[in-house]
Amino acid sequence: MSDSIRQLTLSHVVLPLANPVSDAKVLTGRQRPLTEIVLLFVEVTTAGGHQGMGFSYSKRAGGPAQFAHLREVADVAIGRDPSDIDRIYQSLLWAGASVGRSGVATQAIAALDVAMWDLKARRADLPLAKLIGAHRDSCRVYNTSGGFLQASVEEVKERASASLEAGIGGIKMKVGQPDWRTDLDRVSAVRDHLAATPLMVDANQQWDRARARRMCRELEAYDLSWIEEPLDAWDAVGHSDLSQTFDTPIATGEMLTSVPEHLALIDAGYRGIVQPDAPRIGGITPFLRFATLASHAGLALAPHYAMEIHLHLAATYPTEPWVEHFEWLSPLFNERVDIREGRMWVPERSGLGFTLSDRMRALTLETATVGP
């Protein structure tokens, strides 16, 4: 029996970080330290009483724009059958077509798209991964939040040890500083500390092609699981060249905001690891579309951030993925992810398996109701 979307509640949430964090973009003067995460939450309710929850996010800029855009176009979803997710998605795209099909426009739509997938899985009384079709019940997990550049090497080592003791299986640290020798010294110290533990590095787009080739060559000695964003995120040809030149895998894709932008990597012959981010690419619907193409191209997967969403999506990927652990969003939810033995386990709860906390409500700056 069909149902229909009766009401949407949009929430503009600002989550302060306990301490400002810096990656290479800060040390090169391109950005300020990150002090907060801005989120757009959507709660959807149907005429039949079913509910779903989704979110997207922004860092440093764009949060109010996401809220404003979705508030402007969301009414086209009212009265629609929530089972027809892609049909609704296309209607939302066309409602905001004058501002394009990537960036803020699709990141705003992403929050509603995630909520509809959550609703569909809850209505089926299945975890989202099971609704889509899971290949595994858990995924390898690595931590990033302890490896930022404002932290000393000793702090990075201490946080890495704490993460491993908490059951996390891999550690990622930031590189890309103005003095490349400092990067190598820090990587060497952390590699010595971690021994055989999987270790990844992330340059956050701060090398040009010549520096990236030199750094990738130097970093080959450290048995890294991957080198992330050595080049500008939109340099598909450059990333492809590095992925075909070095033994250490190259990883990129987190900053891309549409399926066509990701496809440019495949078209360029990229052979590395793809890191799509569901809230950034426009939601679960386009994420799954690209994941099918990435799998066909034989690419490995390691989704960026938003583990509460990506755990489910990674579990549906045919080959063994990685999931990124950030504890930053945890206060916004009542439930916690299950991490043990180097893996993150898919919740047995229906949908995404998360409900919104009182803390999320307290951090909400503005809400809007769409529908009666």
Short mmCIF file of C-alpha atoms in Angstrom, two decimals:
data_model
loop_
_atom_site.label_atom_id
_atom_site.label_comp_id
_atom_site.label_asym_id
_atom_site.label_seq_id
_atom_site.Cartn_x
_atom_site.Cartn_y
_atom_site.Cartn_z
CA MET A 1 0.00 0.00 0.00
CA SER A 2 1.45 3.37 -1.01
CA ASP A 3 2.29 6.11 1.44
CA SER A 4 3.07 9.80 0.98
CA ILE A 5 5.43 12.36 2.48
CA ARG A 6 3.37 14.56 4.81
CA GLN A 7 5.93 16.80 6.51
CA LEU A 8 9.63 17.67 6.57
CA THR A 9 11.48 19.31 9.46
CA LEU A 10 14.76 21.00 8.55
CA SER A 11 17.30 21.88 11.26
CA HIS A 12 20.36 24.11 10.96
CA VAL A 13 22.86 22.85 13.54
CA VAL A 14 26.28 24.23 14.52
CA LEU A 15 28.56 21.81 16.35
CA PRO A 16 31.65 23.43 17.94
CA LEU A 17 34.82 21.37 18.08
CA ALA A 18 36.55 20.97 21.42
CA ASN A 19 39.80 22.23 19.91
CA PRO A 20 40.57 23.91 16.55
CA VAL A 21 42.24 21.58 14.05
CA SER A 22 44.59 22.31 11.17
CA ASP A 23 45.50 20.40 8.05
CA ALA A 24 47.87 21.41 5.26
CA LYS A 25 45.44 24.00 3.86
CA VAL A 26 45.83 25.96 7.09
CA LEU A 27 49.62 25.76 7.19
CA THR A 28 49.84 26.94 3.58
CA GLY A 29 47.62 29.92 4.41
CA ARG A 30 44.63 28.89 2.29
CA GLN A 31 42.18 28.29 5.12
CA ARG A 32 41.69 29.08 8.78
CA PRO A 33 41.72 26.36 11.46
CA LEU A 34 38.50 24.39 11.62
CA THR A 35 36.48 25.29 14.72
CA GLU A 36 32.98 23.93 14.00
CA ILE A 37 30.88 21.68 11.81
CA VAL A 38 27.62 23.01 10.38
CA LEU A 39 24.95 20.42 9.65
CA LEU A 40 21.61 20.27 7.90
CA PHE A 41 19.31 17.66 9.41
CA VAL A 42 16.06 16.53 7.79
CA GLU A 43 13.33 14.59 9.55
CA VAL A 44 10.66 13.20 7.25
CA THR A 45 7.22 12.00 8.35
CA THR A 46 4.73 10.21 6.12
CA ALA A 47 0.96 10.15 6.12
CA GLY A 48 1.21 6.57 7.39
CA GLY A 49 3.26 7.64 10.42
CA HIS A 50 6.66 6.41 9.21
CA GLN A 51 9.76 8.50 9.89
CA GLY A 52 13.28 8.92 8.61
CA MET A 53 16.30 11.08 9.43
CA GLY A 54 19.19 12.27 7.29
CA PHE A 55 21.89 14.92 7.29
CA SER A 56 24.51 16.72 5.28
CA TYR A 57 27.29 18.98 6.55
CA SER A 58 29.75 21.71 5.68
CA LYS A 59 33.09 22.90 6.99
CA ARG A 60 34.04 26.58 7.17
CA ALA A 61 31.33 27.77 4.74
CA GLY A 62 28.08 26.73 3.10
CA GLY A 63 25.93 25.56 5.99
CA PRO A 64 23.37 28.39 5.93
CA ALA A 65 23.24 28.10 2.13
CA GLN A 66 22.38 24.40 2.33
CA PHE A 67 19.57 25.12 4.79
CA ALA A 68 18.21 27.96 2.65
CA HIS A 69 18.31 25.97 -0.59
CA LEU A 70 16.52 22.92 0.77
CA ARG A 71 13.90 25.07 2.48
CA GLU A 72 13.24 26.67 -0.91
CA VAL A 73 12.83 23.45 -2.95
CA ALA A 74 11.69 20.82 -0.43
CA ASP A 75 7.99 21.39 -0.98
CA VAL A 76 8.14 19.42 -4.24
CA ALA A 77 8.58 16.28 -2.10
CA ILE A 78 5.35 16.80 -0.18
CA GLY A 79 2.65 14.33 -1.20
CA ARG A 80 5.11 12.08 -3.06
CA ASP A 81 5.49 8.35 -2.42
CA PRO A 82 8.71 8.08 -0.34
CA SER A 83 9.52 4.74 -1.94
CA ASP A 84 10.22 6.54 -5.23
CA ILE A 85 13.48 8.02 -3.99
CA ASP A 86 15.20 8.67 -7.31
CA ARG A 87 12.03 10.16 -8.79
CA ILE A 88 11.84 12.61 -5.89
CA TYR A 89 15.57 13.29 -6.20
CA GLN A 90 15.22 14.28 -9.84
CA SER A 91 12.30 16.58 -8.97
CA LEU A 92 14.45 18.32 -6.36
CA LEU A 93 17.27 18.74 -8.87
CA TRP A 94 14.93 20.33 -11.39
CA ALA A 95 13.38 22.57 -8.74
CA GLY A 96 16.82 24.10 -8.15
CA ALA A 97 18.23 23.67 -11.66
CA SER A 98 19.18 27.32 -12.04
CA VAL A 99 21.97 26.91 -9.48
CA GLY A 100 23.32 23.68 -10.93
CA ARG A 101 23.62 20.02 -10.09
CA SER A 102 26.62 19.98 -7.79
CA GLY A 103 28.00 21.81 -4.77
CA VAL A 104 25.61 23.47 -2.34
CA ALA A 105 22.53 22.58 -4.41
CA THR A 106 23.03 18.83 -4.27
CA GLN A 107 24.56 18.84 -0.80
CA ALA A 108 21.32 20.38 0.44
CA ILE A 109 19.26 17.74 -1.35
CA ALA A 110 21.55 15.06 0.13
CA ALA A 111 20.11 15.51 3.61
CA LEU A 112 16.59 14.72 2.39
CA ASP A 113 17.82 11.88 0.19
CA VAL A 114 19.56 10.23 3.16
CA ALA A 115 16.40 10.69 5.24
CA MET A 116 14.30 8.93 2.59
CA TRP A 117 16.68 5.97 2.49
CA ASP A 118 16.61 5.83 6.30
CA LEU A 119 12.80 5.90 6.21
CA LYS A 120 12.65 3.14 3.58
CA ALA A 121 14.90 0.87 5.62
CA ARG A 122 13.07 1.63 8.88
CA ARG A 123 9.74 0.84 7.24
CA ALA A 124 11.20 -2.49 6.09
CA ASP A 125 12.61 -3.02 9.61
CA LEU A 126 16.08 -3.57 8.15
CA PRO A 127 19.45 -1.91 8.60
CA LEU A 128 20.12 0.24 5.55
CA ALA A 129 23.00 -2.01 4.47
CA LYS A 130 20.65 -5.00 4.43
CA LEU A 131 18.00 -3.10 2.50
CA ILE A 132 20.52 -2.24 -0.22
CA GLY A 133 22.22 -5.64 -0.02
CA ALA A 134 25.28 -6.15 2.17
CA HIS A 135 28.48 -7.98 1.29
CA ARG A 136 29.67 -7.95 4.91
CA ASP A 137 28.53 -7.18 8.44
CA SER A 138 31.56 -5.07 9.35
CA CYS A 139 34.22 -2.95 7.65
CA ARG A 140 37.85 -2.13 8.34
CA VAL A 141 38.07 1.15 10.23
CA TYR A 142 40.80 3.79 10.55
CA ASN A 143 40.96 6.98 12.62
CA THR A 144 41.81 10.44 11.27
CA SER A 145 40.87 12.86 14.05
CA GLY A 146 44.08 12.24 16.04
CA GLY A 147 46.48 13.00 13.19
CA PHE A 148 46.01 16.69 12.40
CA LEU A 149 48.97 19.01 11.95
CA GLN A 150 48.44 21.22 15.01
CA ALA A 151 49.31 18.16 17.09
CA SER A 152 52.92 17.34 17.89
CA VAL A 153 54.39 14.04 16.82
CA GLU A 154 54.14 12.80 20.39
CA GLU A 155 50.46 13.74 20.52
CA VAL A 156 49.81 11.94 17.23
CA LYS A 157 51.53 8.84 18.58
CA GLU A 158 49.57 8.96 21.84
CA ARG A 159 46.25 9.38 20.05
CA ALA A 160 47.13 6.60 17.64
CA SER A 161 47.82 4.25 20.53
CA ALA A 162 44.51 5.20 22.16
CA SER A 163 42.66 4.53 18.91
CA LEU A 164 44.22 1.09 18.55
CA GLU A 165 43.37 0.26 22.15
CA ALA A 166 39.76 1.26 21.39
CA GLY A 167 39.61 -1.35 18.63
CA ILE A 168 40.36 0.80 15.57
CA GLY A 169 42.45 -0.92 12.92
CA GLY A 170 44.32 1.86 11.08
CA ILE A 171 45.64 5.40 11.56
CA LYS A 172 45.72 8.34 9.16
CA MET A 173 47.91 11.39 9.67
CA LYS A 174 48.10 14.71 7.88
CA VAL A 175 51.02 15.82 5.72
CA GLY A 176 51.50 18.60 3.14
CA GLN A 177 53.39 21.16 5.22
CA PRO A 178 55.43 23.92 3.58
CA ASP A 179 58.66 22.11 4.56
CA TRP A 180 58.37 18.61 3.11
CA ARG A 181 61.23 17.38 5.31
CA THR A 182 59.03 17.92 8.37
CA ASP A 183 56.42 15.67 6.78
CA LEU A 184 58.92 12.88 6.30
CA ASP A 185 60.24 13.21 9.86
CA ARG A 186 56.70 12.96 11.27
CA VAL A 187 55.74 10.01 9.08
CA SER A 188 58.95 8.19 9.98
CA ALA A 189 58.34 8.68 13.71
CA VAL A 190 54.72 7.53 13.55
CA ARG A 191 55.56 4.55 11.34
CA ASP A 192 58.23 3.45 13.84
CA HIS A 193 55.67 3.79 16.63
CA LEU A 194 52.94 1.83 14.85
CA ALA A 195 55.11 -0.95 13.42
CA ALA A 196 52.86 -3.04 11.13
CA THR A 197 49.60 -1.13 11.78
CA PRO A 198 47.99 0.20 8.58
CA LEU A 199 49.06 3.84 8.17
CA MET A 200 47.68 6.39 5.71
CA VAL A 201 48.76 9.98 4.98
CA ASP A 202 46.67 12.89 3.66
CA ALA A 203 48.15 15.95 1.93
CA ASN A 204 44.79 17.73 1.51
CA GLN A 205 45.58 18.85 -2.07
CA GLN A 206 48.64 20.91 -1.16
CA TRP A 207 51.27 19.56 -3.61
CA ASP A 208 51.75 20.43 -7.24
CA ARG A 209 52.51 17.61 -9.69
CA ALA A 210 56.30 17.83 -9.33
CA ARG A 211 56.23 17.87 -5.52
CA ALA A 212 53.64 15.11 -5.44
CA ARG A 213 55.83 12.81 -7.53
CA ARG A 214 58.84 13.48 -5.30
CA MET A 215 56.84 12.94 -2.11
CA CYS A 216 55.19 9.77 -3.37
CA ARG A 217 58.64 8.43 -4.20
CA GLU A 218 59.98 9.29 -0.73
CA LEU A 219 56.90 7.85 0.98
CA GLU A 220 57.19 4.48 -0.74
CA ALA A 221 59.63 3.48 2.02
CA TYR A 222 56.98 3.62 4.78
CA ASP A 223 54.61 0.85 3.64
CA LEU A 224 51.58 3.15 3.61
CA SER A 225 48.07 1.95 2.91
CA TRP A 226 47.57 5.04 0.74
CA ILE A 227 48.60 8.62 0.01
CA GLU A 228 45.51 10.83 -0.02
CA GLU A 229 44.81 13.93 -2.09
CA PRO A 230 48.40 14.60 -3.15
CA LEU A 231 47.03 16.98 -5.83
CA ASP A 232 44.17 19.37 -6.39
CA ALA A 233 40.95 17.37 -6.06
CA TRP A 234 39.89 18.14 -9.65
CA ASP A 235 43.22 17.06 -11.20
CA ALA A 236 41.97 13.71 -12.45
CA VAL A 237 44.82 13.27 -14.91
CA GLY A 238 47.46 13.98 -12.27
CA HIS A 239 45.94 11.56 -9.77
CA SER A 240 45.66 8.94 -12.50
CA ASP A 241 49.33 9.35 -13.38
CA LEU A 242 50.42 8.92 -9.75
CA SER A 243 48.16 5.88 -9.30
CA GLN A 244 49.81 4.18 -12.25
CA THR A 245 53.37 5.16 -11.31
CA PHE A 246 53.81 4.22 -7.65
CA ASP A 247 53.25 1.03 -5.65
CA THR A 248 51.64 2.92 -2.76
CA PRO A 249 47.94 3.39 -3.60
CA ILE A 250 46.67 6.90 -4.26
CA ALA A 251 43.33 7.97 -2.75
CA THR A 252 41.09 10.89 -3.71
CA GLY A 253 37.50 11.98 -4.30
CA GLU A 254 36.22 13.36 -1.00
CA MET A 255 35.91 16.93 -2.28
CA LEU A 256 34.03 16.07 -5.47
CA THR A 257 30.37 17.04 -5.48
CA SER A 258 28.74 15.13 -8.33
CA VAL A 259 28.87 11.79 -10.13
CA PRO A 260 30.36 13.37 -13.30
CA GLU A 261 33.22 14.86 -11.28
CA HIS A 262 34.00 11.39 -9.92
CA LEU A 263 33.68 9.82 -13.36
CA ALA A 264 36.47 12.09 -14.58
CA LEU A 265 38.84 9.94 -12.49
CA ILE A 266 37.71 6.75 -14.21
CA ASP A 267 37.83 8.40 -17.63
CA ALA A 268 41.42 9.48 -16.93
CA GLY A 269 42.45 5.89 -16.17
CA TYR A 270 42.70 6.27 -12.40
CA ARG A 271 43.74 3.06 -10.61
CA GLY A 272 43.68 4.20 -6.99
CA ILE A 273 41.16 4.32 -4.15
CA VAL A 274 37.98 6.39 -4.48
CA GLN A 275 36.62 8.30 -1.49
CA PRO A 276 33.11 9.54 -2.32
CA ASP A 277 31.27 11.33 0.45
CA ALA A 278 27.49 10.79 0.33
CA PRO A 279 26.54 14.22 1.74
CA ARG A 280 28.96 15.92 -0.66
CA ILE A 281 28.19 13.93 -3.81
CA GLY A 282 24.49 14.67 -3.28
CA GLY A 283 23.17 11.81 -1.17
CA ILE A 284 22.94 8.05 -1.08
CA THR A 285 21.23 7.89 -4.48
CA PRO A 286 24.18 9.34 -6.46
CA PHE A 287 26.68 7.61 -4.15
CA LEU A 288 25.29 4.21 -5.12
CA ARG A 289 25.25 5.20 -8.78
CA PHE A 290 28.95 6.04 -8.69
CA ALA A 291 29.83 3.05 -6.50
CA THR A 292 28.46 0.71 -9.18
CA LEU A 293 30.67 2.35 -11.79
CA ALA A 294 33.70 2.36 -9.49
CA SER A 295 33.26 -1.33 -8.76
CA HIS A 296 33.00 -2.05 -12.49
CA ALA A 297 36.30 -0.18 -12.95
CA GLY A 298 37.94 -2.31 -10.26
CA LEU A 299 38.56 0.56 -7.84
CA ALA A 300 38.86 0.19 -4.07
CA LEU A 301 36.54 2.25 -1.82
CA ALA A 302 37.14 4.29 1.33
CA PRO A 303 34.27 6.77 1.87
CA HIS A 304 35.10 10.09 3.49
CA TYR A 305 33.80 11.15 6.95
CA ALA A 306 30.13 10.71 8.08
CA MET A 307 30.67 7.17 9.35
CA GLU A 308 27.06 6.95 10.51
CA ILE A 309 26.05 6.90 6.83
CA HIS A 310 29.11 5.42 5.16
CA LEU A 311 29.32 2.31 7.32
CA HIS A 312 26.16 1.04 5.63
CA LEU A 313 27.25 2.04 2.14
CA ALA A 314 30.72 0.55 2.51
CA ALA A 315 29.18 -2.72 3.68
CA THR A 316 27.40 -3.00 0.32
CA TYR A 317 30.56 -2.60 -1.79
CA PRO A 318 31.75 -5.82 -3.48
CA THR A 319 35.41 -5.51 -2.44
CA GLU A 320 36.72 -4.89 1.09
CA PRO A 321 36.51 -1.16 1.92
CA TRP A 322 37.72 1.10 4.70
CA VAL A 323 35.47 3.36 6.83
CA GLU A 324 36.83 6.58 8.33
CA HIS A 325 36.33 7.09 12.06
CA PHE A 326 35.64 10.60 13.31
CA GLU A 327 34.06 10.90 16.73
CA TRP A 328 33.12 14.55 16.14
CA LEU A 329 29.45 13.94 15.26
CA SER A 330 28.81 11.40 18.04
CA PRO A 331 27.20 13.93 20.46
CA LEU A 332 24.40 14.49 17.93
CA PHE A 333 23.14 10.91 18.20
CA ASN A 334 21.88 8.74 21.05
CA GLU A 335 23.58 5.59 19.75
CA ARG A 336 27.27 4.77 19.23
CA VAL A 337 29.05 2.77 16.57
CA ASP A 338 30.37 -0.65 17.55
CA ILE A 339 34.13 -0.84 16.99
CA ARG A 340 36.24 -3.87 17.84
CA GLU A 341 39.01 -6.01 16.41
CA GLY A 342 39.95 -3.34 13.88
CA ARG A 343 36.45 -3.20 12.39
CA MET A 344 33.27 -1.13 12.56
CA TRP A 345 30.11 -3.22 12.76
CA VAL A 346 26.86 -2.46 10.97
CA PRO A 347 24.09 -1.75 13.53
CA GLU A 348 21.32 -4.32 13.75
CA ARG A 349 18.87 -1.46 14.29
CA SER A 350 16.64 -0.47 11.37
CA GLY A 351 17.57 2.32 8.98
CA LEU A 352 20.85 4.07 9.68
CA GLY A 353 20.40 2.94 13.28
CA PHE A 354 20.74 6.39 14.84
CA THR A 355 18.33 8.79 16.54
CA LEU A 356 18.87 12.47 17.27
CA SER A 357 20.03 13.45 20.74
CA ASP A 358 19.03 16.28 23.07
CA ARG A 359 22.46 17.77 22.37
CA MET A 360 21.57 18.05 18.67
CA ARG A 361 18.37 19.90 19.61
CA ALA A 362 20.31 22.25 21.86
CA LEU A 363 22.76 23.08 19.07
CA THR A 364 19.99 23.85 16.56
CA LEU A 365 20.03 27.50 15.50
CA GLU A 366 17.04 27.44 13.18
CA THR A 367 14.30 25.07 12.06
CA ALA A 368 11.81 25.10 9.20
CA THR A 369 8.73 22.97 8.66
CA VAL A 370 7.67 22.05 5.13
CA GLY A 371 4.16 20.70 4.79
CA PRO A 372 1.14 20.98 7.10
#
